[in-house]
Short mmCIF file of C-alpha atoms in Angstrom, two decimals:
data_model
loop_
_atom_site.label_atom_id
_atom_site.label_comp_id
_atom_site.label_asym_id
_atom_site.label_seq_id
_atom_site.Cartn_x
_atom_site.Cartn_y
_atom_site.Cartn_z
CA UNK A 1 -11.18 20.87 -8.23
CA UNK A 2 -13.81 20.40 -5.54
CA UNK A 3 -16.92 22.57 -5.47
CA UNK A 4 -15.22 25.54 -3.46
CA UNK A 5 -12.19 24.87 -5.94
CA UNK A 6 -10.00 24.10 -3.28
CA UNK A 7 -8.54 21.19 -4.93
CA UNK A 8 -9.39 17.31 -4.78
CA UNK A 9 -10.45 15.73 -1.57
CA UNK A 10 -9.00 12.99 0.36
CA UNK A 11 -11.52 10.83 -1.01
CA UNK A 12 -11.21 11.79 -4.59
CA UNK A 13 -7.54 11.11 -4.29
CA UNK A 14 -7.88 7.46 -2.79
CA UNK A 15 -10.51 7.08 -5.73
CA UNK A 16 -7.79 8.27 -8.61
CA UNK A 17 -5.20 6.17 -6.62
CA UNK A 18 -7.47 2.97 -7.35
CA UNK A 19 -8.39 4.46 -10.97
CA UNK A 20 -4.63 4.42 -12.22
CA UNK A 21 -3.39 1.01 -9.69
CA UNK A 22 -2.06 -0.49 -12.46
CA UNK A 23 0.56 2.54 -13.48
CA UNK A 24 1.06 3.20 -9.90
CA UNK A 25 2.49 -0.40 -9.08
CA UNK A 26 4.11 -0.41 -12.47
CA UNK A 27 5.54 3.16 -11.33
CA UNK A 28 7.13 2.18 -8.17
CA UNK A 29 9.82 -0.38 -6.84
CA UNK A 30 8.77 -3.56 -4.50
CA UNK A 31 9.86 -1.06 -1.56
CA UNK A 32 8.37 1.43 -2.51
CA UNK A 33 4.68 0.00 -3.67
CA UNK A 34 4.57 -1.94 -0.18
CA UNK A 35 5.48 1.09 1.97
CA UNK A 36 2.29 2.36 -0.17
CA UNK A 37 0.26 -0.61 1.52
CA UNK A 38 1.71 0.29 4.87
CA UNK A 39 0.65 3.46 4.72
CA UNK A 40 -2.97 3.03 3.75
CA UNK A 41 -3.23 -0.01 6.18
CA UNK A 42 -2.60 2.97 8.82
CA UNK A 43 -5.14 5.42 7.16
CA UNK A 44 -7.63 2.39 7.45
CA UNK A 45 -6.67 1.42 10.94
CA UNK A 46 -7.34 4.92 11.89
CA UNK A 47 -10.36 6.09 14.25
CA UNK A 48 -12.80 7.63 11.97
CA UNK A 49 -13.51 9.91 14.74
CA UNK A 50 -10.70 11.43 15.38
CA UNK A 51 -9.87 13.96 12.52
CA UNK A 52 -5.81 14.78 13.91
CA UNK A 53 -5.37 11.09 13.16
CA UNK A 54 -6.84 10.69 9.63
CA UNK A 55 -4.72 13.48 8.27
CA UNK A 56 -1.70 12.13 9.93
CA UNK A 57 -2.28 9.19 7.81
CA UNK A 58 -3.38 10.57 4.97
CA UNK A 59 -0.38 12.39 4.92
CA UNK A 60 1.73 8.94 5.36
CA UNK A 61 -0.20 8.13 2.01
CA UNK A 62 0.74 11.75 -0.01
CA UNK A 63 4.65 10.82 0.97
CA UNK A 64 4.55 7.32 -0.52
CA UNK A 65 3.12 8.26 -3.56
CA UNK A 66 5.66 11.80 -4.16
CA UNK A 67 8.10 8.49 -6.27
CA UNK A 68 5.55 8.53 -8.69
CA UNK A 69 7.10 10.55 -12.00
CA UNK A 70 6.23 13.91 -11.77
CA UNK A 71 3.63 13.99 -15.21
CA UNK A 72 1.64 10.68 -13.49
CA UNK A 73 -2.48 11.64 -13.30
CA UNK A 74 -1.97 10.60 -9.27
CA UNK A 75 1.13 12.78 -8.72
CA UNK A 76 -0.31 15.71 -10.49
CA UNK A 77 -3.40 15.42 -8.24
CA UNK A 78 -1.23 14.90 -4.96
CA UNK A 79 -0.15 18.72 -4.63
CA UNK A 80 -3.44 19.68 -4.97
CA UNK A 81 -4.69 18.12 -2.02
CA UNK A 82 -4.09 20.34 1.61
CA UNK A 83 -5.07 18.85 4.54
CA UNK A 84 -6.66 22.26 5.23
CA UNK A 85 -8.24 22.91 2.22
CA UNK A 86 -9.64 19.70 1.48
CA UNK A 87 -10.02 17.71 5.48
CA UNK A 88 -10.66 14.28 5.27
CA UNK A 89 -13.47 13.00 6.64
CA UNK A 90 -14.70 9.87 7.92
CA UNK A 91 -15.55 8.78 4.69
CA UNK A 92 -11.89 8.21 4.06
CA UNK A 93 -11.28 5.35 6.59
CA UNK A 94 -13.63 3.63 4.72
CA UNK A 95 -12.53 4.87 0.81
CA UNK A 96 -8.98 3.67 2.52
CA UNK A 97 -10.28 -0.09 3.51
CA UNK A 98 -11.74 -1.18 -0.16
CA UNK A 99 -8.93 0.72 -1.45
CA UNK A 100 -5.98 -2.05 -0.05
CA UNK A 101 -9.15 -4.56 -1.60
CA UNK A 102 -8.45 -3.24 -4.74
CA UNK A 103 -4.76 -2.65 -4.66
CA UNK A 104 -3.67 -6.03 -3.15
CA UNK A 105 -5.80 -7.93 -5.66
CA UNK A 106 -3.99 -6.28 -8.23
CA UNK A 107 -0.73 -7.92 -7.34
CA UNK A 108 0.78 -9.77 -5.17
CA UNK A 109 1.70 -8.00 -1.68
CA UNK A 110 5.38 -7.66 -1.37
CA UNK A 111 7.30 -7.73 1.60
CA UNK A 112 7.30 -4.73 3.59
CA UNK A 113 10.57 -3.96 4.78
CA UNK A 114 13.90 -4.85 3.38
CA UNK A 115 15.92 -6.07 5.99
CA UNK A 116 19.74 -5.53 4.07
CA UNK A 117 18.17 -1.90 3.72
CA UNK A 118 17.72 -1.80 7.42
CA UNK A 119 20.73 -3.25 8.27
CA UNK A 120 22.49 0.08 6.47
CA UNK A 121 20.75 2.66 8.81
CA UNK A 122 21.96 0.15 11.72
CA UNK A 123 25.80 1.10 10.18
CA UNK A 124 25.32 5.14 11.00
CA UNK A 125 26.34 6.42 14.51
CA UNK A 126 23.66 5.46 16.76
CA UNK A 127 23.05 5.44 20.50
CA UNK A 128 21.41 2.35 22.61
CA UNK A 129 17.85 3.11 23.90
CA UNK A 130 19.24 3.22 27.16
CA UNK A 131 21.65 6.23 26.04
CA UNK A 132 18.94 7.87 24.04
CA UNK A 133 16.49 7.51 27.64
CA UNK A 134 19.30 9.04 29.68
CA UNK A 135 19.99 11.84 27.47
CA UNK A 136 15.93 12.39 27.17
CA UNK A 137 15.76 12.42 30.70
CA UNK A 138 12.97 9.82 30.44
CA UNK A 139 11.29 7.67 27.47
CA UNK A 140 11.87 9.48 24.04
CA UNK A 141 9.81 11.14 22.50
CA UNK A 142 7.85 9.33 19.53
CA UNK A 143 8.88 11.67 17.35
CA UNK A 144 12.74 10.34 17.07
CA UNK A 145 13.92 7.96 14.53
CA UNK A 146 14.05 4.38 16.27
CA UNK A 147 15.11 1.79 14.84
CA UNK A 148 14.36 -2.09 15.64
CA UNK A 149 18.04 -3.85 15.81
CA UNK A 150 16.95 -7.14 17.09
CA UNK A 151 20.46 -8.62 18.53
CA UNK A 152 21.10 -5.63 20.59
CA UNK A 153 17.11 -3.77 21.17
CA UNK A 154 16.22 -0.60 19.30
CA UNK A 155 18.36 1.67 18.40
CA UNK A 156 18.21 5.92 17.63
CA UNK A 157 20.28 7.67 15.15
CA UNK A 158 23.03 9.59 16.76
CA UNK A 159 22.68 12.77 15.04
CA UNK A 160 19.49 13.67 16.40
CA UNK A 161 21.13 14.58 19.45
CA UNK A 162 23.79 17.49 20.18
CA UNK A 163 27.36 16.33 20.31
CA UNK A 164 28.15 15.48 23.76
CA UNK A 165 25.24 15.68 26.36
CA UNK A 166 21.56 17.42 26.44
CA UNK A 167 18.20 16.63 25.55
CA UNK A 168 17.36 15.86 21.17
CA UNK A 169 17.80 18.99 18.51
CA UNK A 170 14.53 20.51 19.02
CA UNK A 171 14.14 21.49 14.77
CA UNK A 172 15.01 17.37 14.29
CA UNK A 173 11.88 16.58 16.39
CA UNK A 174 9.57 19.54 14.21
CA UNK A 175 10.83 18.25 11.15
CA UNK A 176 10.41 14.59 12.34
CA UNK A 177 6.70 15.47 13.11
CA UNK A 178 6.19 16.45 9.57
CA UNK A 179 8.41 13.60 7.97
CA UNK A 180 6.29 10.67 10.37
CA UNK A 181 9.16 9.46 11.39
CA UNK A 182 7.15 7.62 14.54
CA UNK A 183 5.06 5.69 11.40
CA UNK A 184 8.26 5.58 8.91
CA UNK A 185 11.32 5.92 10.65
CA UNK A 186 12.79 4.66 7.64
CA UNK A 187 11.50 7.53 5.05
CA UNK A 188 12.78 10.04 7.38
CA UNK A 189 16.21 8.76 7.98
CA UNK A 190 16.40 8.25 4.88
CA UNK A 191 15.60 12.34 3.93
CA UNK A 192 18.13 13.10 6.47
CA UNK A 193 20.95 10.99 5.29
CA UNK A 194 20.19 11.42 1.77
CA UNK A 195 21.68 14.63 -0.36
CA UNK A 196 19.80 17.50 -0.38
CA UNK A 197 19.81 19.76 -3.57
CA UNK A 198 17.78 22.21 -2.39
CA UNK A 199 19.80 22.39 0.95
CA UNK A 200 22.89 21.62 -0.96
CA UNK A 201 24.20 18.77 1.28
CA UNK A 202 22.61 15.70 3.64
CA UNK A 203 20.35 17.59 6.01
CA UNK A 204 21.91 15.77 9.14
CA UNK A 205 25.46 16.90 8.07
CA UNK A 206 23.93 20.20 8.03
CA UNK A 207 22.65 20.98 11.74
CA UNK A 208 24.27 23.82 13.23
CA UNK A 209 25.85 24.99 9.96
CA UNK A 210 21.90 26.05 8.44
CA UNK A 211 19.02 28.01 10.17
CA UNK A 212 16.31 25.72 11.94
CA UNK A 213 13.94 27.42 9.23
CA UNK A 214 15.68 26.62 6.26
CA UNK A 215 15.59 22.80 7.80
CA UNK A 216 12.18 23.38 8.60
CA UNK A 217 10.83 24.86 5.32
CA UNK A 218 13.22 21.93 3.11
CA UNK A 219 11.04 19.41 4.89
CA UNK A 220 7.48 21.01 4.65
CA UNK A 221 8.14 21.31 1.02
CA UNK A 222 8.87 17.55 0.47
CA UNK A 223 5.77 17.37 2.38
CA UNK A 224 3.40 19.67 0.29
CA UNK A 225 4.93 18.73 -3.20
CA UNK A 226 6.44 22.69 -3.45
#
């Protein structure tokens, strides 16, 4: 706990994250250790100054750790941290910066994306970015899933948008927002493609059939760990 027993800061969390680097890479997959890296590269890239920003990355952090197993000192720590409770600060641009130090000394850095991974979200239904600008009625919004598809330009998953005509699902870009999916379009296809237990089914099968809210609230507990 901090001092007002909120829970640990954003800096005490990078600091247990370098602590236990050893179990943490030995905890998660190639994929999943550099999406790690990614997402700390972002929280380091990120204007000190601008406090929206830092907790947008410090969130991309909490997701990439949520593999770790559920009795790991880091995980344990990770719900305790709220982005209200316990702001970052400044301080954790630079905590984030000799953190990568630390962690990519550690081991070698492995390749960021997996392109044969990739290449399965390019097999769902998708729609050209010409089709997805038409149906926006002008550049789409960040928020979407796009997807780089290098033969053919980038690419947005079809079921973000209503079946035949009109503007995106307005609950896919809220729970978009709190998955990143403009910083890792990947990790939030991949939470609506994948099966759902607590909505019993994939979440993208699932528009129309559930409440916005119970799409809604599914997502903000991945996000705070509930």
């Amino acid at each position: 706990m901090n001092e007002e027993g909120r829970g640990p800061s954003a800096e005490s969390l990078l600091a247990l994250i370098g602590e236990h680097r050893e179990s943490i890479r030995a905890a998660l997959d190639d994929e999943q250790h550099a999406l790690l890296l990614t997402r700390l590269n972002a929280l380091a890239e990120a204007p000190p100054d601008k406090d929206m920003a830092v907790r947008r990355a410090l969130q991309g952090v909490r997701l990439a750790l949520r593999p770790l197993p559920f009795d790991h000192p880091v995980r344990a720590a990770l719900d305790g941290v709220r982005l209200v409770a316990a702001p970052p600060g400044p301080a954790t641009v630079s905590e984030a910066l000799a953190l990568i130090d630390l962690l990519t000394a550690a081991a070698p850095v492995p390749e960021p994306l997996d392109p044969a991974a990739a290449d399965l979200l390019l097999r769902e239904p998708t729609l050209s970015a010409t089709e997805a600008t038409a149906r926006c009625g002008g550049t789409p919004p960040p928020e979407l899933i796009r997807l780089p598809d290098p033969p053919h330009g980038d690419r947005y998953l079809r079921f973000q948008f209503p079946e035949g005509d009109g503007n995106p699902h307005e609950v896919v870009l809220k729970v978009n927002r709190l998955l990143l999916a403009d910083i890792d379009p990947r990790g939030a296809a991949s939470w609506w493609l994948g099966d759902n237990t607590w909505l019993g089914g994939t979440p993208a099968s699932l528009l129309g059939q559930l409440s916005n809210n119970e799409l809604v609230c599914a997502a903000t507990a991945l996000v705070e760990g509930e």
